[in-house]
């Protein structure tokens, strides 16, 4: 599964592609979109902290992809605010 992440840029006034993150699907998988969003927020917080992302607004899409890298199922999508003091979840 993948988290497709875009970063907000104030100069352009929109999101632009930032990073694709390969990750293991949680076991057991979340039951609904709200749980998927909680999982994605926690996962993104861990990656952002580890890789020292700059503070700002990010958009994400959690998805399954085929062998060619094309999305076959979007599990959730949302926007997320990051700052180094953000707590996961």
Coordinates of C-alpha atoms in Angstrom, one line a residue:
X1 CA 0.0 0.0 0.0
X2 CA 1.1 3.6 -0.6
X3 CA 0.6 7.0 0.9
X4 CA 0.7 9.6 -2.0
X5 CA 1.6 12.9 -0.3
X6 CA 1.4 16.4 -1.8
X7 CA 2.7 19.6 -0.1
X8 CA 0.9 23.0 0.0
X9 CA 2.9 25.8 -1.5
X10 CA 1.7 29.3 -0.7
X11 CA 3.6 30.8 -3.7
X12 CA 1.6 28.7 -6.1
X13 CA -1.5 28.5 -4.0
X14 CA -2.0 24.8 -4.5
X15 CA -0.7 21.3 -3.6
X16 CA 2.2 19.8 -5.6
X17 CA 3.5 16.3 -5.5
X18 CA 5.9 15.7 -2.6
X19 CA 6.5 12.0 -1.9
X20 CA 5.2 8.5 -2.3
X21 CA 5.6 6.4 0.8
X22 CA 5.5 2.6 0.6
X23 CA 4.0 1.1 3.8
X24 CA 2.6 -2.1 5.1
X25 CA -1.2 -2.3 5.5
X26 CA -2.2 -2.3 9.1
X27 CA -3.3 -5.7 10.5
X28 CA -6.2 -5.8 11.1
X29 CA -7.1 -3.2 8.5
X30 CA -9.2 -0.2 9.7
X31 CA -12.9 -0.7 9.5
X32 CA -13.9 2.7 8.0
X33 CA -12.6 5.9 6.4
X34 CA -12.2 7.6 9.8
X35 CA -10.0 4.8 11.1
X36 CA -8.0 4.9 7.9
X37 CA -7.5 8.7 8.4
X38 CA -6.3 8.1 11.9
X39 CA -3.8 5.5 10.7
X40 CA -2.6 7.7 7.9
X41 CA -2.1 10.7 10.2
X42 CA -0.1 8.6 12.7
X43 CA 2.0 7.1 9.9
X44 CA 2.7 10.5 8.3
X45 CA 3.6 12.0 11.7
X46 CA 6.2 9.3 12.2
X47 CA 7.7 9.7 8.7
X48 CA 7.7 13.5 9.0
X49 CA 9.4 13.4 12.4
X50 CA 12.0 11.0 11.2
X51 CA 12.7 12.9 8.0
X52 CA 12.4 16.4 9.4
X53 CA 9.7 17.6 7.1
X54 CA 9.1 21.4 7.1
X55 CA 6.0 22.5 8.9
X56 CA 3.0 23.1 6.7
X57 CA -0.1 21.6 5.1
X58 CA 0.0 18.3 3.3
X59 CA -2.6 16.4 1.4
X60 CA -2.5 12.6 1.3
X61 CA -4.2 9.6 -0.3
X62 CA -3.8 6.1 1.1
X63 CA -4.1 3.7 -1.8
X64 CA -3.4 0.2 -3.1
X65 CA -1.6 0.0 -6.4
X66 CA -1.2 -2.6 -9.1
X67 CA 2.2 -4.0 -10.2
X68 CA 2.5 -1.1 -12.6
X69 CA 2.2 1.5 -9.8
X70 CA -1.3 2.6 -10.8
X71 CA -3.9 3.2 -8.0
X72 CA -6.6 0.5 -7.9
X73 CA -8.3 1.4 -4.7
X74 CA -8.2 4.6 -2.7
X75 CA -8.8 3.8 1.0
X76 CA -8.9 7.4 2.3
X77 CA -7.7 10.9 1.5
X78 CA -7.4 14.1 3.5
X79 CA -5.4 17.1 4.4
X80 CA -3.0 17.2 7.3
X81 CA -1.2 20.0 9.2
X82 CA 2.3 19.1 10.3
X83 CA 4.6 20.9 12.7
X84 CA 7.4 19.3 14.7
X85 CA 5.2 19.6 17.8
X86 CA 2.2 17.8 16.1
X87 CA 1.2 14.7 18.1
X88 CA 0.3 11.6 16.1
X89 CA -3.3 10.8 15.4

